[in-house]
JSON list of C-alpha atoms in Angstrom, two decimals:
[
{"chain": "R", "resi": 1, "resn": "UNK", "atom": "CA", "xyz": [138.44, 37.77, 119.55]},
{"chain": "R", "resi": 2, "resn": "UNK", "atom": "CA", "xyz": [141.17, 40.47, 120.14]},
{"chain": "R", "resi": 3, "resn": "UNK", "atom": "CA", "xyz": [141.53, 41.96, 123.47]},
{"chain": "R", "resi": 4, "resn": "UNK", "atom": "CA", "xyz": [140.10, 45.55, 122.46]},
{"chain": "R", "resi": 5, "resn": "UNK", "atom": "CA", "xyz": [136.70, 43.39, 121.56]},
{"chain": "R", "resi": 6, "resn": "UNK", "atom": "CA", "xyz": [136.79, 41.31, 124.28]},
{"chain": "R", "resi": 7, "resn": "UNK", "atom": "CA", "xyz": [133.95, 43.49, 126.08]},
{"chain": "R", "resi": 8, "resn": "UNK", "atom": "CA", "xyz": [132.05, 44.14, 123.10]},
{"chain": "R", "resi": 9, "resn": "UNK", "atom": "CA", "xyz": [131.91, 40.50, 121.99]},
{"chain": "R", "resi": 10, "resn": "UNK", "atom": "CA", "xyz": [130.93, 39.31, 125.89]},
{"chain": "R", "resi": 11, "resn": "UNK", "atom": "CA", "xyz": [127.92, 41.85, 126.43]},
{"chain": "R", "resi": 12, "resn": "UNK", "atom": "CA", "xyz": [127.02, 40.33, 122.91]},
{"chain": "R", "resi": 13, "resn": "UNK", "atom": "CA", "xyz": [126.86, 36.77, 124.53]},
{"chain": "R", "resi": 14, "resn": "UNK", "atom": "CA", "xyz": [125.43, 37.58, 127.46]},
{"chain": "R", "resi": 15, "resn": "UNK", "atom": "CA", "xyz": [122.58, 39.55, 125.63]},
{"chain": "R", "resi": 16, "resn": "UNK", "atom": "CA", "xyz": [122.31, 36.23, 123.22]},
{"chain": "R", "resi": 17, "resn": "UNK", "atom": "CA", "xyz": [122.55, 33.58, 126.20]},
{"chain": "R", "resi": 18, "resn": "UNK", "atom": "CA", "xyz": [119.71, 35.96, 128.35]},
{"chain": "R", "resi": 19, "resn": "UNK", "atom": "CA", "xyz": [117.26, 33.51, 129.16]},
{"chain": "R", "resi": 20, "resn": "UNK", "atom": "CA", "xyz": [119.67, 30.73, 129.61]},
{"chain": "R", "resi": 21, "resn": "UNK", "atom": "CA", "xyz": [122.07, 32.92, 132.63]},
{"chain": "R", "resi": 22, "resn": "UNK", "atom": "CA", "xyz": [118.41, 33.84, 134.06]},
{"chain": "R", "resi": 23, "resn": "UNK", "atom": "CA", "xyz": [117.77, 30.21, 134.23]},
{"chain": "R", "resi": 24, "resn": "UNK", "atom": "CA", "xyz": [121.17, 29.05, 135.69]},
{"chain": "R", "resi": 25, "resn": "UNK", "atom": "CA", "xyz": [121.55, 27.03, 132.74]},
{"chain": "R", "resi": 26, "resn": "UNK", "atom": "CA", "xyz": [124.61, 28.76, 131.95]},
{"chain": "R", "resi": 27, "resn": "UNK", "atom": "CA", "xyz": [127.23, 29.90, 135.21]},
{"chain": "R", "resi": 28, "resn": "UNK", "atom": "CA", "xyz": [128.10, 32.90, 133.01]},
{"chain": "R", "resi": 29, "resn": "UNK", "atom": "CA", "xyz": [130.16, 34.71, 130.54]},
{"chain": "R", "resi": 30, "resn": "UNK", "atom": "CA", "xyz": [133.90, 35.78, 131.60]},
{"chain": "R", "resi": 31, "resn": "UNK", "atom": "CA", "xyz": [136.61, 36.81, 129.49]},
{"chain": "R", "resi": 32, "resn": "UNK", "atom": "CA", "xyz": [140.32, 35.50, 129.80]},
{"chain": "R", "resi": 33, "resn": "UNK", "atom": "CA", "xyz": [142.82, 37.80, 128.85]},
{"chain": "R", "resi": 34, "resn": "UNK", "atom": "CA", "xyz": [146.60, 36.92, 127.61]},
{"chain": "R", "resi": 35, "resn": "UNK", "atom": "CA", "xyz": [145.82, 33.34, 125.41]},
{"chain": "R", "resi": 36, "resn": "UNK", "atom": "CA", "xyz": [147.09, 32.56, 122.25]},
{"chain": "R", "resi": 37, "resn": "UNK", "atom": "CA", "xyz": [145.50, 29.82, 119.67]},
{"chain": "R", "resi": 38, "resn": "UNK", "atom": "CA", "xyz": [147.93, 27.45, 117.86]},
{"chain": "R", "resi": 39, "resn": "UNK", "atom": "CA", "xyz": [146.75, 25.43, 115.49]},
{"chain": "R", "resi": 40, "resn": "UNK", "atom": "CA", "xyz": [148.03, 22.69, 113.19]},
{"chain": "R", "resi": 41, "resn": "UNK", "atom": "CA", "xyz": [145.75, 22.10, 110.15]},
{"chain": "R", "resi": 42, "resn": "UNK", "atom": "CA", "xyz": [146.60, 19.38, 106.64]},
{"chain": "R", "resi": 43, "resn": "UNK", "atom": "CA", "xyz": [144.75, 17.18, 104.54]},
{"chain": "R", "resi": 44, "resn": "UNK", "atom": "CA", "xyz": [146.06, 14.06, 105.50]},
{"chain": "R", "resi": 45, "resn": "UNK", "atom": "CA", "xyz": [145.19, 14.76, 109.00]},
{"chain": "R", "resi": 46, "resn": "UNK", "atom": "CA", "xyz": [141.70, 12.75, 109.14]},
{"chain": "R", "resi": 47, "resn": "UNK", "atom": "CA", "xyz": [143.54, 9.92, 107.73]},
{"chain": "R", "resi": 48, "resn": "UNK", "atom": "CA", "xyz": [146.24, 9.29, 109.93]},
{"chain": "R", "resi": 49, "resn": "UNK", "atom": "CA", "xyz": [145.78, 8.28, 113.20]},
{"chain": "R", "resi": 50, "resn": "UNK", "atom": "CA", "xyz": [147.89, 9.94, 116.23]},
{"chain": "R", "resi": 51, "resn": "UNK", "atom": "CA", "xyz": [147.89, 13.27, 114.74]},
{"chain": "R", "resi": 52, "resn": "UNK", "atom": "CA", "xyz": [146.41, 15.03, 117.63]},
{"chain": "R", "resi": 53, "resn": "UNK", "atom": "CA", "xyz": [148.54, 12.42, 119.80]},
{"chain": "R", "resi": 54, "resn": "UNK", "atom": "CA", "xyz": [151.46, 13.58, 118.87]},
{"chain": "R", "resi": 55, "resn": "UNK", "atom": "CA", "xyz": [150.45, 17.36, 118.83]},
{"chain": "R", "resi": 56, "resn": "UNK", "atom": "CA", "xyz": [149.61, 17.34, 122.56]},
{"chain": "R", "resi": 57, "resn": "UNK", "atom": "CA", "xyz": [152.12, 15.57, 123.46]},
{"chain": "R", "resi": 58, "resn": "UNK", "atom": "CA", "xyz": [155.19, 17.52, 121.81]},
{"chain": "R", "resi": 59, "resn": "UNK", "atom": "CA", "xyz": [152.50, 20.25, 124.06]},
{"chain": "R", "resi": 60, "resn": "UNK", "atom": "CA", "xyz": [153.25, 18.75, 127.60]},
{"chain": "R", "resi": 61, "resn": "UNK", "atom": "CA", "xyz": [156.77, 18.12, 126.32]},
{"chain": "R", "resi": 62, "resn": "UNK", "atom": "CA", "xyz": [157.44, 21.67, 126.44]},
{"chain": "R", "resi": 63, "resn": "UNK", "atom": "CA", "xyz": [155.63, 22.63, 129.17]},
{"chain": "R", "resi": 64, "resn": "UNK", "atom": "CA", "xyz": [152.80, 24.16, 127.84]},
{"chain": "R", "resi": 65, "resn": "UNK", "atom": "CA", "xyz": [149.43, 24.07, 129.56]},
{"chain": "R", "resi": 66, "resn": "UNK", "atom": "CA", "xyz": [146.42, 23.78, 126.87]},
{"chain": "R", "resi": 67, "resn": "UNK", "atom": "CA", "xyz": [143.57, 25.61, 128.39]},
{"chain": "R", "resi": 68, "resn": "UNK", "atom": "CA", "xyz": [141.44, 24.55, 125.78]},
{"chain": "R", "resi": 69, "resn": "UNK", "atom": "CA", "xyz": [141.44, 21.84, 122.47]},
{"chain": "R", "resi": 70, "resn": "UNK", "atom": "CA", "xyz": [139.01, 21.90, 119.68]},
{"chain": "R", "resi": 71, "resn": "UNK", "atom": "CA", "xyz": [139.30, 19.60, 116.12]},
{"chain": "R", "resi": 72, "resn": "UNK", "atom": "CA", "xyz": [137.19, 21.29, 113.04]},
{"chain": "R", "resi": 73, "resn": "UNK", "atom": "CA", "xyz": [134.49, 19.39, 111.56]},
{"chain": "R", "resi": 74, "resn": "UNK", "atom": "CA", "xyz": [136.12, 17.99, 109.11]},
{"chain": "R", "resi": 75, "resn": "UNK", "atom": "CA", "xyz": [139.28, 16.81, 110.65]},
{"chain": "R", "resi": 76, "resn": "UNK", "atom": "CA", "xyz": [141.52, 18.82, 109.00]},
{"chain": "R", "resi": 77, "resn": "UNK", "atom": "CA", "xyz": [142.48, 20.95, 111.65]},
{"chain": "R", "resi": 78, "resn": "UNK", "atom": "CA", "xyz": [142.76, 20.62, 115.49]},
{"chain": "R", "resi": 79, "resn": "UNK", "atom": "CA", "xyz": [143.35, 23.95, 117.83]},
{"chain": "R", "resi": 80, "resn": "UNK", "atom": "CA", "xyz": [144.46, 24.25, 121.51]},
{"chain": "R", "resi": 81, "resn": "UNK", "atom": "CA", "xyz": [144.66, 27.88, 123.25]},
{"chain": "R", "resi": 82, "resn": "UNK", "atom": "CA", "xyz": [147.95, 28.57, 125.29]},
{"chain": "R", "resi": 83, "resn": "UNK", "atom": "CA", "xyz": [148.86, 30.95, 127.34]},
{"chain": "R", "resi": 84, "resn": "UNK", "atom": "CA", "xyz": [150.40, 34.07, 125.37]},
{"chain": "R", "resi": 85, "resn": "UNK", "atom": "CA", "xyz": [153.78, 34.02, 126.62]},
{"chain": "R", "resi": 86, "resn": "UNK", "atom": "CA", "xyz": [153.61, 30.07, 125.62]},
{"chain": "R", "resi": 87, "resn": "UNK", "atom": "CA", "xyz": [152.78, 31.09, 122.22]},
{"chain": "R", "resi": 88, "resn": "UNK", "atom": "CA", "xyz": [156.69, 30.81, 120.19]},
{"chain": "R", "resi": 89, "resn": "UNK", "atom": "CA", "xyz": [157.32, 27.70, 122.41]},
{"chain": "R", "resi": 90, "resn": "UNK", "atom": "CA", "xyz": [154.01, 25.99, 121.55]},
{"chain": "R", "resi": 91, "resn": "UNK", "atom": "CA", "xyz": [154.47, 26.73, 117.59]},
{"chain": "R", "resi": 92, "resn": "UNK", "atom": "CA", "xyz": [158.54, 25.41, 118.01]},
{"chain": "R", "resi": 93, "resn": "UNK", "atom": "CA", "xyz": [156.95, 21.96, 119.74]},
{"chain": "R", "resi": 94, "resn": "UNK", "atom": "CA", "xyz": [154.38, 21.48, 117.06]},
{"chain": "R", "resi": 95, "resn": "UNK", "atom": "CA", "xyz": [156.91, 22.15, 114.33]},
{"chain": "R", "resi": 96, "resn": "UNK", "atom": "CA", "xyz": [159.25, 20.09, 115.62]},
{"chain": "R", "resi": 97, "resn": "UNK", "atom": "CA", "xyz": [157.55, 16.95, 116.60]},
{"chain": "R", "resi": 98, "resn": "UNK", "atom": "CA", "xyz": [155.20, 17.18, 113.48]},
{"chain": "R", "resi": 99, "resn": "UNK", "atom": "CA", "xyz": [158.33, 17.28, 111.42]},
{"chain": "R", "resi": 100, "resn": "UNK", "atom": "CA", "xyz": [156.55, 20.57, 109.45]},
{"chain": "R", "resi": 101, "resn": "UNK", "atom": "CA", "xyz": [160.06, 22.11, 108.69]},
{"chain": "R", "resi": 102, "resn": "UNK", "atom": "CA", "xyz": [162.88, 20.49, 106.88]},
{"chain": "R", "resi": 103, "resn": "UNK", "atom": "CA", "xyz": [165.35, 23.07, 108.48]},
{"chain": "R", "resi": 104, "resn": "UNK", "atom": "CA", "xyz": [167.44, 22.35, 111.60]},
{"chain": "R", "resi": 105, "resn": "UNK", "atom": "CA", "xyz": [169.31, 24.41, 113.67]},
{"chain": "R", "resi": 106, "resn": "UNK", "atom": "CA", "xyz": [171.79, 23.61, 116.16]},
{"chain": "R", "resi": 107, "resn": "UNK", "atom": "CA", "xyz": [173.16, 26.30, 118.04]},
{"chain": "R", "resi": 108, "resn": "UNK", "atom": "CA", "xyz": [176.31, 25.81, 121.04]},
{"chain": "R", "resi": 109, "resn": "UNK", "atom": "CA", "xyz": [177.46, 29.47, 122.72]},
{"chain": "R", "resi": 110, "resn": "UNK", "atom": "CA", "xyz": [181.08, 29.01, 124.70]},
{"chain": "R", "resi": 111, "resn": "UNK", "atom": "CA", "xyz": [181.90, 31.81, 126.68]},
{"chain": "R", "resi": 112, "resn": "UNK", "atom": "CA", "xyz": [185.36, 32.97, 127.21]},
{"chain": "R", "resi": 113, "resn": "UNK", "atom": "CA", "xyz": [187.03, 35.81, 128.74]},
{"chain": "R", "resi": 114, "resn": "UNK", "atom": "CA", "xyz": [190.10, 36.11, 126.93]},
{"chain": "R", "resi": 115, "resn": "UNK", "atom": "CA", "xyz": [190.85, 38.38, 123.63]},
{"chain": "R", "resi": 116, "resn": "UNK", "atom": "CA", "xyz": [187.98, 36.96, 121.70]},
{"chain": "R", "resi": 117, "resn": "UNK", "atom": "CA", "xyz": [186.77, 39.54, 119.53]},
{"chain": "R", "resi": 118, "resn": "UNK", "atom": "CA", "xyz": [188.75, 42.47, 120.57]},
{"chain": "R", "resi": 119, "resn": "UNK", "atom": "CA", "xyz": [190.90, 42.36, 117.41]}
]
């Protein structure tokens, strides 16, 4: 849901989930602003095992908290919501532990103070 419906899409659940917050079944409804969902989705995901493994992992590699993990029905795809700012680093970590680009990039910066670039 995008932040401008965030509202709008919560007084929707709460009207659909009535009986159930009257009951205490449910604590309630509250909206979390400033997440991201990455996702990582392929055929030959429900066929080889340590696919999600390695996902969350290459995750706490980098850092990243996972405030929430869900895998579609048919295996095919597996989601985890991250923080916003987390977002580029998550998608880096899953690209580069799930090998999805063939590209490589090394990059070294020296720093100098002499006449580099003044001619």
């Amino acid at each position: 849901v995008s932040e401008g419906d965030a509202a709008k899409a919560q007084k929707f659940l709460e009207a659909s989930f009535e009986k159930e917050l009257s009951r205490g079944l449910i604590a309630g409804i509250f909206v979390e602003r400033g997440h991201s969902v990455v996702a990582i989705v392929g055929e030959g995901m429900a066929f080889r095992p340590g696919t999600g493994a390695t996902f969350t992992k290459a995750m706490a590699n980098a850092g990243i908290n996972m405030r929430a993990i869900a895998q579609g029905s048919s295996e095919r795809q597996i989601a985890i919501v991250v923080e916003a700012h987390d977002c580029t680093k998550a998608l880096r970590a899953a690209h580069a532990a799930l090998a999805l680009s063939n590209t490589q990039l090394s990059v070294a910066v020296i720093g100098g103070t002499g006449m580099v670039g003044k001619e």
